[in-house]
Amino acid sequence: MEHIRLPKVDNVRLLDRISPRRSRVGTLYLTATHTIFVENESGVRNETWVLHSLVCSLEKQAATASGSSLLIHCKNFQVLNFVIPRERECHDVHLSLQRLSQPERPDELYCISYKPNIDAEERRQEWDFLDLRADYRRMGLPNSLWKLSSVNQHYKVSDTYPADLFVPESATPPVIVGSSKFRSRGRFPTLSYYSKENHAAICRSSQPLSGFSARCLEDEQMLEAILRSNPRSDFMYVVDTRPKLNAIANRAAGKGYENEDNYSNIKFQFIGIENIHVMRNSQQKMMEVCELRSPSMSDFLEGLESSGWLKHIKAVLDAGIFIAKAVAEEGVSVLVHCSDGWDRTAQVCSVACVLLDPHYRTLRGLMVLIERDWISFGHKFSHRCNHLQGDPKEVSPVIDQFLECVWQLMEQFPCAFEFNARFLITIHSHIYSCQYGNFIGNNQRERTELGLREKTHSLWSYLWMNRADYINPLYRPDHSQTQGLLRPSTAPYCFKFWRALYNRFDRGMHPRQSVEDYLSAIQEETQQLEEQLASHKQKIAQLEQEQEWSVPQKAVPFDKSPTGWTFCNNLANTPQDYTGGFFTSSPCQPRAPITLQTEESNKTSESILSNGSDQESGIADVSCRSPLSEDSTRDPDSDEAAYSAS
Amino acid sequence: MEFSEHIKTANVEDVVLRQPLHPPGRGTLCITGHHLLFSDREEGSWRQVLLLLRNIDAIEKSVENLLTCSGLFSNAGLSQRLDIIGVSRLPGSSGTITIKCKDLRVLQLDIPGMEECLNIARSIETLSCLDSMSELYPFFYRPSNASLRDQWGLSSLERHYSQMKELHDRWRLSTVNRDFSVCPSYPQAVIVPKSTDDDMLEKVAKFRQGGRFPVLCYYHKKNGMVIMRSSQPLTGANRKRCREDEQLLQAVIDGSDKGYIIDTRSSQQALQARMTGGGLESKSCYSSWKRLQRQMERGKALQESLIKLVEACGDESNNMDRWLSKLENSKWLSHVQTALSTAGLLAECVERDGHSVLVHGSEGTDSTLLISTLAQLIMDPSCRTLEGFLTLLEREWVQAGHPFQQRCAHSAHSHARLQQESPVFLLLLDCVWQLWRQFPLALGFSEALLLRLATEAYASDYGTFLGNNQQERCALGVKENTYCLFQALLRPRERDCYSNPLYEHTELAIWPSVHPQSLQLWRGFFLRWTPQTHHLEEAQEEIRNMVIEWGKLALSSCPAST
């Protein structure tokens, strides 16, 4: 490819960020889609694959005697520090990667060149896997209160909204169009979620163009219509998710917020969630703390506090709770907006849905929710995730915050979610990886124009096919924790730092054994045993019928250790840096234990493609598997295969 | 002494009890010499709350007198500290007592009658901190399912020694301390190098603070290296030395090139200790030992850290920045980090580096025990079972003379002036919990066990944590007159609850991660009384059920082949 100045560099060192002593030497390859580092220790073929589209920033540091250092930050929070022997080579690698990681045109995106072995028909099925209309039907729509409107069929009213939209039965096209003219980017109030039980709805829009005194009759009628669609309620909430000051500042630009006096029976409420720029800076600050080499406890906690990240997560969750309670407990409909209605509004509506409806706490439900509230309603994935070379001020981890809110809820309600944290992390990776077409473009219109359904693949069906990896073994749909509205606490101590995402590639930091994997293994085995038992009973009954009491069927004895493999794998554990540099030159220097080495040599490419290789952490690394191994059936020699055969 | 003289009001009807995780209940409050008993008979449901008075750390009382005071205090609010107003029996008066327990539970009692309220409060204040140990509840506790003749304790140094055949070549059991005269805080028997006789030990004891001469605490079977522990040497300002002490330590390393001394104080602290008669092992006198200074917080600072953390956990301001800065400011997690990394260093010296290590701080009864215990858990799989862990605690904390009575007299809520209180044992349990989080399959016991121990150390029905050392326990006749907690925890029903259903034995060392990201607040303990923790307990219950279900099926499908 024309952008690769240097396809291969030998004698490159990959430094371990946590313990620099454990650096690895190998060859660096640049391909059209990946940077591949192949460690050339004898007998060990250890590969690290990094997708170009995941590269977030490149930093070339001053050359030293040992070579020039290239620091790569990835959007999935992997950090790689290569030391390249010659400055010239480093320069070439740097320039090549800079270009490769910043596609200029959509057809350069990885999803276009990603070609798993799937034919056109299967591809069509992939894209049909999720059907938003089916989800609306599940909510009981359309009904006598809400109808499907074709007003935006050709994206004429709002070019960032989807074609299918639900509006109140009484909202006529002139009202809709009139209201849309009074809203930023034409994003008029429309339905996001409807509660069958009590008719309360969550609606969303952008800010009104009210300025200091402007009014719009149609917009007022639109809200009136939403209120009337909830027959049991005599008022509705209008929630502006911005801090009040920001909203006021918008009035000077002819935008702003609803004046309670102009609308009948609304209760207006500000919920201060900061804007995309604050969130971007906050995450950046937090990542700096995560990347400190050996921070003290105080360094870490102070840094976490000053990043403000958990404060923002709490703000989003608080807003979601407000809305969920209004709907479930008061039976009151809510209209949510921020400025454009595609960032904070998406966060808050989707968090509220997770709290409200157990369906969105299942695998399929969460996918549908992201498809509806984020993808279809025009969250600007291309801009926010920086898929194409663009304005760095448009980048913001808004969707990360949604995923984290879900994770925080999972930590509080371990039995309430069908999926596990690995599911969220995999979604996170693929939002940024550009491997699938789902998160390309900024809205439905753009995606249609790009022809993504014909040219790319869908993540959702991939996740569904591999759902066994993403099931939470503790999920109990009938548990009291799981029923109806979740009532999380938002006391500050309930919010935790999400190590498994932000320090995902620092394997030494994660628990060395996974309860979840153990339970999944048990669960699978229990199921097998139950089936076996049932078939035995059937056979016995049969035999009884035939009056033949011959030898009963032999049962397969089970090894009492379903996770034997996890064990040896996970325990290949080495001491941490307890010495604070004291022992660096003493005989105490950690040596890899023998068990560890044998483990390593057994590993196949599937499990070692990610950064480290010394131990599997609790969270399996899915995103960095090479596309080849992802499609081919699992290598029979790999750990996981051995495990499922047990 | 009669407890009854402290009880002016023994029974009050119509009391309202508010406690975390339960709806308020109305019933009868009863106070006895050792307990507060509340029984609630509403709507046919019969509930009892029995609280050991010893578990009460602090109380706060206030009265409301609606009839007479409402005019007077209308602006100042209706609540008044009781001591301000003269007390008389007033109809319609009532009082509230807030009880803050050492297990961090906070209860509230609304008591009708000001005088009754005052009497109850006074009884609680007196009876919750009785000075005389022989009056404590363990001497009165008589469960129906056990007998005082049952075995007391799990093991003894003698038994430990006789089981460890590997030791017999180079180590012997010494009873030089049989009457506690050489070291009042050591048990009667200790393990020392074979080449040191009792006369030498007596001399060494004089050279170590509190007579705590170096004794064996752990033998690493894989390479024969050991962990020794002691107190600081009494070198003093004029740098005294003690040949016997040097010989004893020389005998420990016997042949191998060197050993390490891990001193749990900073270099400066260790040097300063000379001024008060303590000190450290100098390079010149102990040439084959290499000293590592690792400062660990102790004593008052640790207690204050606990108080700050508990205060932070009770903060209801709902402000994230404030929570994180309070959490940081308490330094509790820093102490957890230091303890685990020092223990990791110790284990690394023994297991990886293959050297013997002597551990001490100043008194050798706190941080010394903390890190030697953690290091054993890291290295030795036999300590990681339920029995193994309890035996380890018995040997390394109870018998080794951690002054439980002094350290656990009060917890985080107390307003009493701090004396010898320090939550070292709690810090140990927190560190063990961190290990358990990182290696959820490697430890044979559950979080419930750690929580139970954290409660029992401060207030207990059992005699195990009574007194400060074996000498005191012997004098009180603890063995003869109380029941043993460790035995009770191993009874079949308790065992079910305190064992880890996921446990799988592993021979390997379990090296904890000490990155700040890897360490967490022990919510199960510090936020035990919040509903969120309750959800996590439910999840633990589900885990247990899953394993049981699987075990049953696996069992039932196997014997079918016969």
Tab-separated table of C-alpha atoms in Angstrom, chain A residues 4-359:
chain	number	residue	atom	x	y	z
A	4	ILE	CA	3.571	2.135	4.090
A	5	ARG	CA	7.051	3.537	3.915
A	6	LEU	CA	8.648	0.637	5.688
A	7	PRO	CA	6.911	-2.735	5.887
A	8	LYS	CA	9.259	-4.377	8.366
A	9	VAL	CA	11.706	-3.381	11.106
A	10	ASP	CA	13.899	-5.862	12.962
A	11	ASN	CA	15.224	-5.683	16.500
A	12	VAL	CA	12.413	-3.605	17.832
A	13	ARG	CA	11.816	-3.636	21.556
A	14	LEU	CA	8.326	-3.561	23.040
A	15	LEU	CA	8.530	-2.147	26.561
A	16	ASP	CA	6.271	-3.334	29.322
A	17	ARG	CA	4.730	-0.247	30.825
A	18	ILE	CA	4.362	-1.573	34.327
A	19	SER	CA	7.708	-3.266	34.679
A	20	PRO	CA	10.089	-1.943	32.057
A	21	ARG	CA	12.508	-4.741	32.779
A	22	ARG	CA	10.214	-7.142	31.018
A	23	SER	CA	10.679	-5.797	27.538
A	24	ARG	CA	10.479	-8.028	24.502
A	25	VAL	CA	12.496	-7.994	21.324
A	26	GLY	CA	11.036	-8.781	17.946
A	27	THR	CA	10.126	-7.669	14.470
A	28	LEU	CA	7.616	-4.976	13.665
A	29	TYR	CA	5.487	-5.345	10.529
A	30	LEU	CA	3.239	-2.743	9.035
A	31	THR	CA	0.356	-4.119	6.978
A	32	ALA	CA	-2.526	-2.328	5.337
A	33	THR	CA	-4.726	-2.833	8.371
A	34	HIS	CA	-2.574	-3.794	11.341
A	35	THR	CA	0.703	-3.156	13.070
A	36	ILE	CA	2.053	-6.541	14.048
A	37	PHE	CA	4.824	-7.133	16.517
A	38	VAL	CA	6.281	-10.633	16.418
A	39	GLU	CA	8.465	-11.569	19.321
A	40	ASN	CA	11.398	-13.656	18.250
A	41	GLU	CA	12.366	-15.569	21.297
A	42	SER	CA	13.194	-19.116	20.366
A	43	GLY	CA	10.236	-21.423	20.465
A	44	VAL	CA	7.758	-18.725	21.349
A	45	ARG	CA	5.712	-17.165	18.634
A	46	ASN	CA	4.118	-14.311	20.388
A	47	GLU	CA	2.278	-11.767	18.331
A	48	THR	CA	0.741	-8.438	19.152
A	49	TRP	CA	-1.724	-7.095	16.623
A	50	VAL	CA	-2.895	-3.536	16.677
A	51	LEU	CA	-5.524	-2.270	14.297
A	52	HIS	CA	-4.578	0.993	12.625
A	53	SER	CA	-8.078	2.294	13.171
A	54	LEU	CA	-7.664	1.867	16.909
A	55	VAL	CA	-4.604	4.082	17.028
A	56	CYS	CA	-5.503	7.280	18.756
A	57	SER	CA	-2.213	9.115	19.008
A	58	LEU	CA	1.446	8.616	18.110
A	59	GLU	CA	4.294	10.171	19.952
A	60	LYS	CA	7.862	9.994	18.801
A	61	GLN	CA	10.263	10.675	21.590
A	62	ALA	CA	13.822	11.907	21.408
A	63	ALA	CA	16.327	9.314	20.286
A	64	THR	CA	18.552	7.708	22.881
A	65	ALA	CA	21.508	5.351	22.666
A	66	SER	CA	19.227	2.333	22.573
A	67	GLY	CA	17.077	3.749	19.788
A	68	SER	CA	14.113	5.949	19.144
A	69	SER	CA	10.990	5.447	21.109
A	70	LEU	CA	7.522	5.458	19.575
A	71	LEU	CA	4.588	5.650	21.934
A	72	ILE	CA	1.225	4.506	20.579
A	73	HIS	CA	-1.998	5.246	22.406
A	74	CYS	CA	-5.025	3.319	21.254
A	75	LYS	CA	-8.696	4.109	21.503
A	76	ASN	CA	-9.239	0.904	23.440
A	77	PHE	CA	-6.760	2.193	26.031
A	78	GLN	CA	-3.895	0.001	24.967
A	79	VAL	CA	-0.555	1.769	25.185
A	80	LEU	CA	2.427	0.426	23.297
A	81	ASN	CA	5.925	1.686	23.630
A	82	PHE	CA	8.256	0.522	20.880
A	83	VAL	CA	11.955	1.270	20.788
A	84	ILE	CA	13.196	1.203	17.229
A	85	PRO	CA	16.960	0.925	16.755
A	86	ARG	CA	17.439	3.559	14.068
A	87	GLU	CA	15.956	7.006	14.140
A	88	ARG	CA	15.312	6.907	10.388
A	89	GLU	CA	13.225	3.748	10.711
A	90	CYS	CA	11.318	5.177	13.611
A	91	HIS	CA	10.581	8.242	11.561
A	92	ASP	CA	9.255	6.140	8.683
A	93	VAL	CA	7.114	3.982	10.943
A	94	HIS	CA	5.784	7.089	12.606
A	95	LEU	CA	4.830	8.752	9.344
A	96	SER	CA	3.302	5.603	7.914
A	97	LEU	CA	1.203	4.969	10.991
A	98	GLN	CA	0.133	8.552	11.152
A	99	ARG	CA	-1.378	8.253	7.719
A	100	LEU	CA	-2.707	4.720	8.169
A	101	SER	CA	-4.463	5.529	11.414
A	102	GLN	CA	-6.204	8.573	9.964
A	103	PRO	CA	-8.229	7.530	6.954
A	104	GLU	CA	-9.316	10.478	4.884
A	105	ARG	CA	-12.100	8.846	2.910
A	106	PRO	CA	-14.809	6.436	4.092
A	107	ASP	CA	-13.668	3.784	1.620
A	108	GLU	CA	-10.361	3.600	3.453
A	109	LEU	CA	-12.092	2.459	6.627
A	110	TYR	CA	-11.247	-0.987	7.890
A	111	CYS	CA	-14.837	-2.223	7.673
A	112	ILE	CA	-14.687	-1.898	3.876
A	113	SER	CA	-11.666	-4.154	3.594
A	114	TYR	CA	-12.773	-6.518	6.353
A	115	LYS	CA	-14.017	-9.560	4.478
A	116	PRO	CA	-15.000	-12.513	6.581
A	117	ASN	CA	-16.116	-15.539	4.659
A	118	ILE	CA	-19.783	-14.641	4.464
A	119	ASP	CA	-21.941	-14.522	1.355
A	120	ALA	CA	-24.355	-11.782	0.357
A	121	GLU	CA	-27.413	-13.559	1.676
A	122	GLU	CA	-25.852	-14.142	5.057
A	123	ARG	CA	-24.761	-10.552	5.119
A	124	ARG	CA	-28.328	-9.455	4.556
A	125	GLN	CA	-29.446	-11.643	7.431
A	126	GLU	CA	-26.719	-10.146	9.575
A	127	TRP	CA	-28.098	-6.686	9.040
A	128	ASP	CA	-31.670	-7.845	9.570
A	129	PHE	CA	-30.757	-9.410	12.862
A	130	LEU	CA	-31.924	-6.387	14.824
A	131	ASP	CA	-35.239	-4.875	13.906
A	132	LEU	CA	-36.133	-1.616	15.609
A	133	ARG	CA	-39.762	-1.882	14.589
A	134	ALA	CA	-39.931	-5.176	16.451
A	135	ASP	CA	-38.725	-3.398	19.565
A	136	TYR	CA	-41.405	-0.751	19.170
A	137	ARG	CA	-43.935	-3.564	18.730
A	138	ARG	CA	-42.632	-5.080	21.944
A	139	MET	CA	-43.421	-1.760	23.644
A	140	GLY	CA	-46.944	-2.053	22.249
A	141	LEU	CA	-46.554	0.467	19.428
A	142	PRO	CA	-48.173	1.683	17.315
A	143	ASN	CA	-51.371	1.987	19.328
A	144	SER	CA	-54.181	4.436	19.765
A	145	LEU	CA	-51.844	6.980	21.376
A	146	TRP	CA	-48.684	6.803	19.259
A	147	LYS	CA	-48.304	6.341	15.536
A	148	LEU	CA	-45.471	5.695	13.153
A	149	SER	CA	-44.905	8.856	11.154
A	150	SER	CA	-43.540	8.920	7.650
A	151	VAL	CA	-42.794	12.624	7.800
A	152	ASN	CA	-39.026	12.080	7.831
A	153	GLN	CA	-39.069	9.333	5.203
A	154	HIS	CA	-36.411	10.988	3.042
A	155	TYR	CA	-34.697	12.794	5.871
A	156	LYS	CA	-36.348	15.977	4.723
A	157	VAL	CA	-37.521	17.260	8.095
A	158	SER	CA	-34.405	16.357	10.022
A	159	ASP	CA	-31.384	14.988	8.211
A	160	THR	CA	-29.915	13.577	11.410
A	161	TYR	CA	-33.041	11.700	12.507
A	162	PRO	CA	-34.003	8.213	11.352
A	163	ALA	CA	-36.715	7.670	8.752
A	164	ASP	CA	-39.050	5.841	11.145
A	165	LEU	CA	-40.279	7.945	14.024
A	166	PHE	CA	-43.112	7.606	16.493
A	167	VAL	CA	-45.165	10.675	17.273
A	168	PRO	CA	-48.346	11.299	19.249
A	169	GLU	CA	-51.503	10.246	17.435
A	170	SER	CA	-52.749	13.832	17.422
A	171	ALA	CA	-49.564	15.346	15.965
A	172	THR	CA	-50.295	16.347	12.379
A	173	PRO	CA	-47.511	16.793	9.792
A	174	PRO	CA	-47.822	20.605	9.911
A	175	VAL	CA	-47.346	20.534	13.678
A	176	ILE	CA	-44.322	18.267	13.325
A	177	VAL	CA	-42.751	20.334	10.600
A	178	GLY	CA	-43.512	23.557	12.464
A	179	SER	CA	-42.014	22.189	15.647
A	180	SER	CA	-38.943	20.948	13.796
A	181	LYS	CA	-38.288	24.440	12.477
A	182	PHE	CA	-38.187	25.637	16.066
A	183	ARG	CA	-35.602	23.059	17.111
A	184	SER	CA	-31.840	22.840	16.444
A	185	ARG	CA	-31.094	20.747	13.376
A	186	GLY	CA	-34.823	20.106	12.988
A	187	ARG	CA	-34.753	17.542	15.763
A	188	PHE	CA	-38.361	17.798	16.899
A	189	PRO	CA	-39.754	15.965	19.959
A	190	THR	CA	-40.255	12.291	19.153
A	191	LEU	CA	-40.682	9.070	21.050
A	192	SER	CA	-37.762	7.111	22.439
A	193	TYR	CA	-39.436	4.768	24.916
A	194	TYR	CA	-42.996	3.974	25.810
A	195	SER	CA	-44.142	2.199	28.924
A	196	LYS	CA	-47.070	-0.099	28.147
A	197	GLU	CA	-48.008	-0.402	31.792
A	198	ASN	CA	-48.815	3.222	32.461
A	199	HIS	CA	-48.586	4.982	29.064
A	200	ALA	CA	-45.786	7.255	30.222
A	201	ALA	CA	-43.187	7.934	27.534
A	202	ILE	CA	-39.651	9.196	27.178
A	203	CYS	CA	-39.391	11.641	24.288
A	204	ARG	CA	-36.315	13.369	22.968
A	205	SER	CA	-35.474	16.398	20.891
A	206	SER	CA	-32.891	19.134	20.519
A	207	GLN	CA	-33.066	22.532	22.203
A	208	PRO	CA	-35.793	24.993	21.138
A	209	LEU	CA	-34.732	28.073	19.191
A	210	SER	CA	-36.351	30.236	21.797
A	211	GLY	CA	-33.654	32.859	22.186
A	212	PHE	CA	-34.851	35.449	24.655
A	213	SER	CA	-38.512	35.486	23.757
A	214	ALA	CA	-39.319	33.516	20.602
A	215	ARG	CA	-42.272	31.148	20.658
A	216	CYS	CA	-43.590	28.572	18.290
A	217	LEU	CA	-47.210	27.531	18.357
A	218	GLU	CA	-46.587	24.215	16.650
A	219	ASP	CA	-43.870	23.308	19.151
A	220	GLU	CA	-46.240	24.115	21.989
A	221	GLN	CA	-48.891	21.980	20.287
A	222	MET	CA	-46.366	19.189	19.887
A	223	LEU	CA	-45.681	19.098	23.604
A	224	GLU	CA	-49.370	19.334	24.290
A	225	ALA	CA	-49.859	16.308	22.047
A	226	ILE	CA	-47.197	14.364	23.948
A	227	LEU	CA	-48.910	15.225	27.189
A	228	ARG	CA	-52.272	14.082	25.799
A	229	SER	CA	-50.747	10.766	24.771
A	230	ASN	CA	-50.436	9.975	28.440
A	231	PRO	CA	-54.100	10.126	29.427
A	232	ARG	CA	-53.589	9.532	33.130
A	233	SER	CA	-51.192	12.380	33.649
A	234	ASP	CA	-51.905	16.090	33.820
A	235	PHE	CA	-48.357	17.355	33.359
A	236	MET	CA	-45.067	16.337	31.836
A	237	TYR	CA	-41.427	16.948	32.614
A	238	VAL	CA	-39.115	18.756	30.251
A	239	VAL	CA	-35.568	17.879	31.222
A	240	ASP	CA	-32.685	19.951	29.932
A	241	THR	CA	-29.592	17.877	30.620
A	242	ARG	CA	-27.236	20.853	30.422
A	243	PRO	CA	-25.997	22.936	33.292
A	244	LYS	CA	-28.267	25.973	33.549
A	245	LEU	CA	-25.491	28.404	32.674
A	246	ASN	CA	-24.766	26.648	29.402
A	247	ALA	CA	-28.431	26.730	28.496
A	248	ILE	CA	-28.679	30.425	29.269
A	249	ALA	CA	-25.589	31.134	27.207
A	250	ASN	CA	-27.300	29.428	24.276
A	251	ARG	CA	-30.113	31.937	24.379
A	252	ALA	CA	-27.787	34.603	23.114
A	253	ALA	CA	-27.325	32.486	20.001
A	254	GLY	CA	-31.061	32.275	19.457
A	255	LYS	CA	-31.305	28.860	21.069
A	256	GLY	CA	-32.066	28.037	24.668
A	257	TYR	CA	-34.752	26.261	26.607
A	258	GLU	CA	-38.501	26.102	27.049
A	259	ASN	CA	-40.262	28.865	28.882
A	260	GLU	CA	-42.676	27.189	31.305
A	261	ASP	CA	-45.190	29.980	30.770
A	262	ASN	CA	-45.539	29.272	27.069
A	263	TYR	CA	-46.205	25.586	27.377
A	264	SER	CA	-49.191	24.216	29.168
A	265	ASN	CA	-48.531	21.921	32.096
A	266	ILE	CA	-44.846	21.306	31.776
A	267	LYS	CA	-42.400	21.113	34.645
A	268	PHE	CA	-39.027	22.255	33.488
A	269	GLN	CA	-35.897	20.851	35.039
A	270	PHE	CA	-32.168	21.322	34.515
A	271	ILE	CA	-29.861	18.373	35.145
A	272	GLY	CA	-26.293	19.535	34.835
A	273	ILE	CA	-24.293	17.159	32.689
A	274	GLU	CA	-21.188	18.789	31.263
A	275	ASN	CA	-20.558	19.145	27.531
A	276	ILE	CA	-18.421	17.003	25.235
A	277	HIS	CA	-15.305	19.115	25.724
A	278	VAL	CA	-15.360	18.769	29.490
A	279	MET	CA	-15.896	15.027	29.122
A	280	ARG	CA	-13.049	14.659	26.648
A	281	ASN	CA	-10.637	16.469	28.953
A	282	SER	CA	-11.852	14.548	31.944
A	283	GLN	CA	-11.224	11.186	30.334
A	284	GLN	CA	-7.845	12.335	29.134
A	285	LYS	CA	-6.895	13.341	32.657
A	286	MET	CA	-8.096	10.048	34.033
A	287	MET	CA	-6.082	8.142	31.425
A	288	GLU	CA	-2.987	10.066	32.422
A	289	VAL	CA	-3.512	8.822	35.953
A	290	CYS	CA	-4.043	5.268	34.717
A	291	GLU	CA	-0.784	5.436	32.858
A	292	LEU	CA	1.391	6.621	35.722
A	293	ARG	CA	4.218	4.184	36.101
A	294	SER	CA	4.060	3.423	39.803
A	295	PRO	CA	1.645	5.789	41.430
A	296	SER	CA	1.065	5.759	45.161
A	297	MET	CA	-2.453	5.255	46.400
A	298	SER	CA	-2.727	8.973	47.039
A	299	ASP	CA	-1.470	9.891	43.566
A	300	PHE	CA	-4.091	7.657	42.084
A	301	LEU	CA	-7.032	8.787	44.191
A	302	GLU	CA	-6.126	12.451	43.891
A	303	GLY	CA	-5.742	12.086	40.150
A	304	LEU	CA	-9.034	10.262	39.856
A	305	GLU	CA	-10.740	12.978	41.827
A	306	SER	CA	-9.247	15.842	39.881
A	307	SER	CA	-10.127	14.198	36.581
A	308	GLY	CA	-13.765	14.526	37.634
A	309	TRP	CA	-14.622	11.422	35.639
A	310	LEU	CA	-16.657	9.607	38.267
A	311	LYS	CA	-18.487	12.831	39.035
A	312	HIS	CA	-19.610	12.969	35.406
A	313	ILE	CA	-20.631	9.313	35.424
A	314	LYS	CA	-22.668	9.987	38.526
A	315	ALA	CA	-24.320	12.984	36.854
A	316	VAL	CA	-25.407	10.858	33.898
A	317	LEU	CA	-26.728	8.112	36.146
A	318	ASP	CA	-28.519	10.614	38.374
A	319	ALA	CA	-30.250	12.055	35.329
A	320	GLY	CA	-31.234	8.580	34.137
A	321	ILE	CA	-32.679	7.778	37.541
A	322	PHE	CA	-34.707	10.980	37.567
A	323	ILE	CA	-36.313	10.084	34.270
A	324	ALA	CA	-36.814	6.421	35.067
A	325	LYS	CA	-38.545	7.313	38.319
A	326	ALA	CA	-40.759	9.890	36.645
A	327	VAL	CA	-41.901	7.266	34.179
A	328	ALA	CA	-42.200	4.237	36.439
A	329	GLU	CA	-43.250	5.768	39.731
A	330	GLU	CA	-45.114	8.932	38.782
A	331	GLY	CA	-46.381	7.730	35.424
A	332	VAL	CA	-45.353	11.055	33.933
A	333	SER	CA	-43.954	11.475	30.428
A	334	VAL	CA	-40.613	13.182	29.996
A	335	LEU	CA	-39.126	15.176	27.142
A	336	VAL	CA	-35.337	15.133	27.269
A	337	HIS	CA	-33.005	17.401	25.364
A	338	CYS	CA	-29.594	18.973	25.553
A	339	SER	CA	-28.252	21.180	22.762
A	340	ASP	CA	-28.431	19.036	19.658
A	341	GLY	CA	-29.998	16.074	21.368
A	342	TRP	CA	-27.493	13.468	20.252
A	343	ASP	CA	-25.004	13.250	23.120
A	344	ARG	CA	-26.311	13.839	26.622
A	345	THR	CA	-29.841	13.103	25.480
A	346	ALA	CA	-28.766	9.735	24.100
A	347	GLN	CA	-26.917	8.936	27.323
A	348	VAL	CA	-29.733	9.861	29.605
A	349	CYS	CA	-32.531	8.216	27.608
A	350	SER	CA	-30.633	4.977	27.255
A	351	VAL	CA	-29.598	4.852	30.917
A	352	ALA	CA	-33.227	5.444	31.885
A	353	CYS	CA	-34.287	2.556	29.636
A	354	VAL	CA	-31.788	0.190	31.250
A	355	LEU	CA	-33.180	1.121	34.644
A	356	LEU	CA	-36.803	0.883	33.564
A	357	ASP	CA	-37.084	-2.188	31.446
A	358	PRO	CA	-35.498	-5.589	32.217
A	359	HIS	CA	-35.453	-6.274	28.493
